[in-house]
Amino acid sequence: MVDRRPASPSRRAVLKHGIAALAGLQLGEMIRLRPGEAVARSIITSDGPDSGRGSRRIDYARARRIPSACLNCSTVCGIIGTVVDGKLVKVSGNPADPNNGSVLCAKGQAGPLVASYPERLLYPLRRVGARGEGLWRRISWDEAYAELATRIRAAMDAGVPEEVAIHIGRSRIGAEIGRFLGAIGSPTQLNHRALCSSAKRAANYVSIGETDWETPDAANTKYILNFGSNFYEAHQGAIHLARRVVQGRFDNGAKLVTFDVRLSNTAGRSDEWFTCTPGTEGAIALAMGHVILAAGRQDQDFIDTWINVPAAELTAFYASYTPEWAAALSGVAAEDIRRLALEFAAAAPACFAMTNRGTEAHYNGFHSGRAVILLNALVGSVGRKGGFTYTEEPRIPAIFADVAPLPPRPQRQSVLENPPEYPLANKWQRMRVGQLVYAYLRDERAKLQVYISYTLGSPTTWPEGRSLAVDVLRDEAKIGFHACSDVVYSETAHYADLLLPDAAYTERWGFDTRNNFALRRYVVLRQPLQAPPAEARSFADVLIQVAKRLGPDVARYYPFADHEEQMRLRCSRWTAPDGRNGWDYMREVGVWVDRDQDPFYELFRWELTPAELAGARLDPATRLYHKAGPDGRERVIGIHAEGKPRRGFLTPSRKFQVRAQDVVDAGAAVGWPDDGWPRFIPIPSHQDMPADRFHLVSFKWNVHTQARTAPQRYLSEIVHDNPLWMNTATAAALGIRTGDHVEVTTFRPRGATYRADGEKLGSAVVPVIVTEGIHPRVLAMSNSLGQAFGGRAATARGGEPAEPPSRVAPAAADHNDYRSNIWWDPARGGSGAGHNINGILPVQPSPLVGMQAWYDTVCEVRKV
């Protein structure tokens, strides 16, 4: 029986304080964890005369090299871990990985720090006292499993399995989480995609049927139009794309043109940089299309054959989008728009136009992204060598199919997982609208009996995180029970009821894959590079153990003992070309690449095979091929084009989709008039904006990823401060200099979005850096910093551990770096841990798709 009584201080014999004390915390003992305390102790045992006083030399002669996959950001590069005496000491790129090869960024190089956090969670902990008080008792894993299973079973037996949710930050074990939720009948898998890339994915899917971000053939290109992507630093797949852009620029003399409100690393390395008014990138792209068509520089054959609207309608659509119109909105000169459009067309087909959050994270981002993608279709660069190439699904091929039996898809519905106001959020891919989860819980549109968070830093990374998210996480009437799986004691963990110490990505199993810039399918095996410390366990293994305790109706979907066995079964169905079993091959090489298929150039022109055509019928009106699937339902498999049966695009028409009936229908369902074309939509918050207000945007550094990297001391040593960028002329007018502090006050949005009343939201006092590298009406501040939890590096609080040594001796690194070398600690004259700008950014999902309009925020600023 699990003891759930809230133990008070009077009941305990000893109350320990701080993460440092976890190393010696005994079963049943109590501990208090609070934000901002310098209370860490290394969990890595060291010995010898230099212990605690200096670095020890690593004997690489005893090293093992083990392939795996990085997860310090979403790019998931293949890595090789160097392991000495069971300890990960170094990581490098895996030459077998077709995306990154031997190259690895700073975040990837920091991999050993993830495993050796002094502030690691080591044991399961159960809350005692009030939620958010920080008082915990160590329990066993059996107790943790039993309590979680009991609470989940109660929701299942009550007929409301949808009131059990798993909310992930960056998991890369989506199949494992989906299996668990399917087995219990819950659809409520929540993520952060609407805060990241949902509009980008939706724009790609509507246009070409691909749900990922772009995979352009940058190594062979001659011209790049970049709308708001910082791929030299923080784009998804940044290292994969950046290295190929560098190759294309040096080998082919490719020109790079960037539109961005700020002089990002990518803008600074471009041949031309244009700072435009936020949210007007789509207008520029539409005006470029007007120029290309007016000059007759389009690829007429591609338009006539592969675009789903007649050429005359396309020309009529672009007629009003003149360069002068776009110049008035964007501030980019009409003559520059004309010149760049014609240069782009002249380089075709070895050219591409691309976007990312700088364009899509706006109220109008979905349609603006479509307008940029359409430029590639106008000049015929889609799928071409050096052009706007893309990959295909499924990402994981059948040879790695999951272990049967698989649970059926849940039939229950959840407004948290599929909010009806945003019909395109889940139409093609489960993109969800995660920034509304806490709002809907607060407003009682949904309720949760069991909320399981996994690597989720919502109080730090969510809009209104420090107010809305924290208020709901603290409220036991909104979230009945909160189990948190994490590596460190995060701010999310602080508001949990049960802490499940997670294995770091260097300590667990899993598959990974991304869209491949080598234009082939591939799969990477993530495998442990060292054992997790103390009692930390992989979340996937936790789900397996909980499932086995939920009864035979759930356990039957788990015919394996643990996650390692599940991975072995998935890998062992095939034999490598050299004769090795698939499991042995993946453990030794780390990467599978499909060499049997041609690179994905012009996928839409690939001919259907005789096997694919067997049993298919051709509709003479639409020229589409239909074929019945295993379930008996007919599906479109291709199109008759250019005299042959071809694959086409994976859109309803099997053509590049300019006018999208899906979008028309979705708009009609929610009362949002939309004609289905990639039109320009003015941003309501930006209309008639008073002269004393500014656009407030955020950005990422190349060494940080949301809330997950600040505890890694070398990364925080590189970037630990985030002053507000302000234009030189703007600062002069306000009497502000670099180093001054200002109060920034933000306002809620206007238009068809959440709480669109334009009222004041919040304020923050932050330092300023004055620069010419930003638009005069824009203020910019990086995110990922300003953390109150996560340990000494993250919070910029060095010093001695709060407790004397217990069972685990301090490592040299702890002595030198965490005690003495947090030199950015304000107590030592440093700048501190930065500021959390997300806390005063409003929740503002964009229409239809629900992408967070991060860069629409309007603010006031005054010197303090």
mmCIF file of C-alpha atoms in Angstrom, residues 558-742:
data_model
loop_
_atom_site.group_PDB
_atom_site.id
_atom_site.type_symbol
_atom_site.label_atom_id
_atom_site.label_comp_id
_atom_site.label_asym_id
_atom_site.label_seq_id
_atom_site.Cartn_x
_atom_site.Cartn_y
_atom_site.Cartn_z
ATOM 1 C CA TYR A 558 4.022 -5.379 -24.121
ATOM 2 C CA PRO A 559 5.451 -8.749 -25.190
ATOM 3 C CA PHE A 560 8.974 -7.667 -24.229
ATOM 4 C CA ALA A 561 10.734 -7.157 -20.924
ATOM 5 C CA ASP A 562 12.181 -3.705 -21.484
ATOM 6 C CA HIS A 563 13.011 -1.066 -24.066
ATOM 7 C CA GLU A 564 16.278 -2.718 -25.043
ATOM 8 C CA GLU A 565 14.495 -5.944 -25.956
ATOM 9 C CA GLN A 566 11.907 -3.979 -27.921
ATOM 10 C CA MET A 567 14.698 -2.318 -29.942
ATOM 11 C CA ARG A 568 16.431 -5.657 -30.479
ATOM 12 C CA LEU A 569 13.250 -7.210 -31.835
ATOM 13 C CA ARG A 570 12.711 -4.264 -34.188
ATOM 14 C CA CYS A 571 16.246 -4.474 -35.547
ATOM 15 C CA SER A 572 16.587 -8.241 -35.878
ATOM 16 C CA ARG A 573 14.143 -8.764 -38.770
ATOM 17 C CA TRP A 574 16.676 -7.969 -41.473
ATOM 18 C CA THR A 575 20.186 -8.896 -42.462
ATOM 19 C CA ALA A 576 22.799 -6.314 -43.386
ATOM 20 C CA PRO A 577 24.574 -6.525 -46.778
ATOM 21 C CA ASP A 578 27.677 -7.840 -45.037
ATOM 22 C CA GLY A 579 25.684 -10.692 -43.477
ATOM 23 C CA ARG A 580 25.398 -9.293 -39.981
ATOM 24 C CA ASN A 581 22.136 -9.483 -38.097
ATOM 25 C CA GLY A 582 20.358 -6.119 -38.135
ATOM 26 C CA TRP A 583 20.699 -5.720 -34.369
ATOM 27 C CA ASP A 584 24.436 -6.343 -34.437
ATOM 28 C CA TYR A 585 24.839 -4.044 -37.440
ATOM 29 C CA MET A 586 22.942 -1.154 -35.847
ATOM 30 C CA ARG A 587 24.810 -1.476 -32.547
ATOM 31 C CA GLU A 588 28.174 -1.470 -34.327
ATOM 32 C CA VAL A 589 27.516 1.041 -37.140
ATOM 33 C CA GLY A 590 24.683 3.015 -35.618
ATOM 34 C CA VAL A 591 23.014 4.041 -38.887
ATOM 35 C CA TRP A 592 20.995 2.350 -41.630
ATOM 36 C CA VAL A 593 20.813 4.134 -44.998
ATOM 37 C CA ASP A 594 18.574 3.011 -47.861
ATOM 38 C CA ARG A 595 21.040 2.500 -50.717
ATOM 39 C CA ASP A 596 18.578 0.558 -52.857
ATOM 40 C CA GLN A 597 16.501 3.562 -53.843
ATOM 41 C CA ASP A 598 17.517 6.561 -55.929
ATOM 42 C CA PRO A 599 17.924 9.941 -54.188
ATOM 43 C CA PHE A 600 14.644 11.803 -53.852
ATOM 44 C CA TYR A 601 14.991 14.128 -56.846
ATOM 45 C CA GLU A 602 11.660 14.954 -58.521
ATOM 46 C CA LEU A 603 9.705 12.500 -56.427
ATOM 47 C CA PHE A 604 6.495 13.656 -58.068
ATOM 48 C CA ARG A 605 7.768 12.381 -61.435
ATOM 49 C CA TRP A 606 8.649 8.898 -60.221
ATOM 50 C CA GLU A 607 6.723 6.323 -62.218
ATOM 51 C CA LEU A 608 4.393 3.907 -60.501
ATOM 52 C CA THR A 609 5.669 0.349 -60.616
ATOM 53 C CA PRO A 610 3.718 -2.549 -62.126
ATOM 54 C CA ALA A 611 3.148 -3.868 -58.601
ATOM 55 C CA GLU A 612 1.713 -0.519 -57.504
ATOM 56 C CA LEU A 613 -0.535 -0.359 -60.562
ATOM 57 C CA ALA A 614 -1.841 -3.914 -60.153
ATOM 58 C CA GLY A 615 -5.533 -3.652 -59.337
ATOM 59 C CA ALA A 616 -5.606 0.133 -59.678
ATOM 60 C CA ARG A 617 -8.136 2.082 -61.741
ATOM 61 C CA LEU A 618 -7.699 5.364 -63.601
ATOM 62 C CA ASP A 619 -10.376 8.042 -63.214
ATOM 63 C CA PRO A 620 -10.655 9.576 -66.713
ATOM 64 C CA ALA A 621 -11.919 12.920 -65.375
ATOM 65 C CA THR A 622 -9.264 13.596 -62.730
ATOM 66 C CA ARG A 623 -6.516 11.392 -64.259
ATOM 67 C CA LEU A 624 -5.941 9.996 -60.760
ATOM 68 C CA TYR A 625 -5.144 6.343 -60.029
ATOM 69 C CA HIS A 626 -7.185 4.746 -57.230
ATOM 70 C CA LYS A 627 -6.448 1.483 -55.473
ATOM 71 C CA ALA A 628 -8.058 -0.406 -52.608
ATOM 72 C CA GLY A 629 -5.943 -0.815 -49.512
ATOM 73 C CA PRO A 630 -5.859 -3.733 -47.036
ATOM 74 C CA ASP A 631 -8.959 -2.313 -45.362
ATOM 75 C CA GLY A 632 -10.870 -2.306 -48.656
ATOM 76 C CA ARG A 633 -10.982 1.486 -48.904
ATOM 77 C CA GLU A 634 -9.808 3.098 -52.129
ATOM 78 C CA ARG A 635 -6.991 5.592 -51.980
ATOM 79 C CA VAL A 636 -5.308 7.766 -54.567
ATOM 80 C CA ILE A 637 -1.881 6.360 -55.407
ATOM 81 C CA GLY A 638 -0.797 8.536 -58.335
ATOM 82 C CA ILE A 639 -1.648 10.603 -61.382
ATOM 83 C CA HIS A 640 -1.385 10.132 -65.137
ATOM 84 C CA ALA A 641 0.875 12.998 -66.217
ATOM 85 C CA GLU A 642 3.286 13.599 -69.088
ATOM 86 C CA GLY A 643 1.924 10.430 -70.689
ATOM 87 C CA LYS A 644 2.840 8.108 -67.823
ATOM 88 C CA PRO A 645 1.497 6.886 -64.474
ATOM 89 C CA ARG A 646 3.411 8.949 -61.930
ATOM 90 C CA ARG A 647 3.533 9.274 -58.190
ATOM 91 C CA GLY A 648 2.716 12.986 -58.173
ATOM 92 C CA PHE A 649 2.668 15.119 -55.046
ATOM 93 C CA LEU A 650 1.005 13.696 -51.951
ATOM 94 C CA THR A 651 -1.814 16.246 -52.128
ATOM 95 C CA PRO A 652 -5.480 15.491 -52.944
ATOM 96 C CA SER A 653 -4.946 16.502 -56.579
ATOM 97 C CA ARG A 654 -1.501 14.873 -56.757
ATOM 98 C CA LYS A 655 -0.306 18.262 -58.003
ATOM 99 C CA PHE A 656 1.481 21.171 -56.362
ATOM 100 C CA GLN A 657 -1.414 22.735 -54.503
ATOM 101 C CA VAL A 658 -1.901 26.495 -54.902
ATOM 102 C CA ARG A 659 -5.600 26.656 -54.154
ATOM 103 C CA ALA A 660 -6.362 24.257 -51.307
ATOM 104 C CA GLN A 661 -9.932 23.086 -50.798
ATOM 105 C CA ASP A 662 -8.864 21.617 -47.451
ATOM 106 C CA VAL A 663 -8.134 25.122 -46.242
ATOM 107 C CA VAL A 664 -11.452 26.460 -47.568
ATOM 108 C CA ASP A 665 -13.351 23.701 -45.753
ATOM 109 C CA ALA A 666 -11.426 24.164 -42.516
ATOM 110 C CA GLY A 667 -12.096 27.876 -42.521
ATOM 111 C CA ALA A 668 -15.797 27.359 -43.156
ATOM 112 C CA ALA A 669 -15.997 24.938 -40.217
ATOM 113 C CA VAL A 670 -14.888 27.625 -37.744
ATOM 114 C CA GLY A 671 -16.295 30.732 -39.418
ATOM 115 C CA TRP A 672 -12.955 31.884 -40.812
ATOM 116 C CA PRO A 673 -13.403 33.010 -44.452
ATOM 117 C CA ASP A 674 -10.568 31.644 -46.550
ATOM 118 C CA ASP A 675 -10.459 31.226 -50.318
ATOM 119 C CA GLY A 676 -7.717 28.583 -50.139
ATOM 120 C CA TRP A 677 -5.047 30.704 -51.864
ATOM 121 C CA PRO A 678 -1.754 31.687 -50.155
ATOM 122 C CA ARG A 679 -2.913 35.249 -49.682
ATOM 123 C CA PHE A 680 -1.432 37.980 -47.510
ATOM 124 C CA ILE A 681 -3.277 38.543 -44.219
ATOM 125 C CA PRO A 682 -2.503 41.747 -42.274
ATOM 126 C CA ILE A 683 -1.675 41.096 -38.617
ATOM 127 C CA PRO A 684 -4.407 42.706 -36.471
ATOM 128 C CA SER A 685 -2.049 43.605 -33.598
ATOM 129 C CA HIS A 686 0.207 45.486 -36.006
ATOM 130 C CA GLN A 687 -2.471 47.612 -37.634
ATOM 131 C CA ASP A 688 -2.394 51.265 -36.556
ATOM 132 C CA MET A 689 0.256 50.458 -33.950
ATOM 133 C CA PRO A 690 0.986 53.619 -31.909
ATOM 134 C CA ALA A 691 4.333 55.282 -32.539
ATOM 135 C CA ASP A 692 5.496 54.605 -28.968
ATOM 136 C CA ARG A 693 5.002 50.837 -29.277
ATOM 137 C CA PHE A 694 7.372 48.264 -30.711
ATOM 138 C CA HIS A 695 7.460 44.716 -32.081
ATOM 139 C CA LEU A 696 8.995 42.350 -29.521
ATOM 140 C CA VAL A 697 10.601 39.190 -30.926
ATOM 141 C CA SER A 698 12.710 36.418 -29.422
ATOM 142 C CA PHE A 699 15.475 34.241 -30.875
ATOM 143 C CA LYS A 700 17.812 31.362 -30.098
ATOM 144 C CA TRP A 701 21.555 31.105 -29.708
ATOM 145 C CA ASN A 702 23.393 28.188 -31.268
ATOM 146 C CA VAL A 703 24.411 26.824 -27.855
ATOM 147 C CA HIS A 704 20.975 26.667 -26.249
ATOM 148 C CA THR A 705 17.772 24.697 -26.760
ATOM 149 C CA GLN A 706 14.760 25.949 -24.823
ATOM 150 C CA ALA A 707 15.123 25.054 -21.135
ATOM 151 C CA ARG A 708 17.290 21.963 -21.536
ATOM 152 C CA THR A 709 20.801 23.290 -22.078
ATOM 153 C CA ALA A 710 21.289 25.970 -19.410
ATOM 154 C CA PRO A 711 22.339 23.397 -16.747
ATOM 155 C CA GLN A 712 25.268 22.384 -18.990
ATOM 156 C CA ARG A 713 27.989 24.611 -17.629
ATOM 157 C CA TYR A 714 30.140 24.984 -20.760
ATOM 158 C CA LEU A 715 27.129 26.048 -22.819
ATOM 159 C CA SER A 716 25.951 28.513 -20.196
ATOM 160 C CA GLU A 717 29.500 29.779 -19.903
ATOM 161 C CA ILE A 718 29.350 30.701 -23.605
ATOM 162 C CA VAL A 719 25.877 32.331 -23.403
ATOM 163 C CA HIS A 720 24.349 33.146 -20.026
ATOM 164 C CA ASP A 721 23.107 36.688 -20.573
ATOM 165 C CA ASN A 722 20.414 37.988 -22.918
ATOM 166 C CA PRO A 723 20.142 41.775 -23.091
ATOM 167 C CA LEU A 724 17.405 43.385 -25.135
ATOM 168 C CA TRP A 725 18.538 44.381 -28.628
ATOM 169 C CA MET A 726 17.583 47.953 -29.542
ATOM 170 C CA ASN A 727 18.318 49.897 -32.714
ATOM 171 C CA THR A 728 20.840 52.740 -32.448
ATOM 172 C CA ALA A 729 18.453 55.417 -33.680
ATOM 173 C CA THR A 730 15.661 54.175 -31.433
ATOM 174 C CA ALA A 731 17.940 54.174 -28.410
ATOM 175 C CA ALA A 732 19.140 57.717 -29.139
ATOM 176 C CA ALA A 733 15.562 58.969 -29.340
ATOM 177 C CA LEU A 734 14.766 57.349 -25.966
ATOM 178 C CA GLY A 735 18.026 58.420 -24.303
ATOM 179 C CA ILE A 736 19.134 54.825 -23.777
ATOM 180 C CA ARG A 737 22.676 53.434 -23.916
ATOM 181 C CA THR A 738 24.124 49.945 -23.782
ATOM 182 C CA GLY A 739 24.002 48.700 -20.201
ATOM 183 C CA ASP A 740 20.960 50.726 -19.233
ATOM 184 C CA HIS A 741 17.897 48.936 -17.923
ATOM 185 C CA VAL A 742 14.425 49.332 -19.358
#
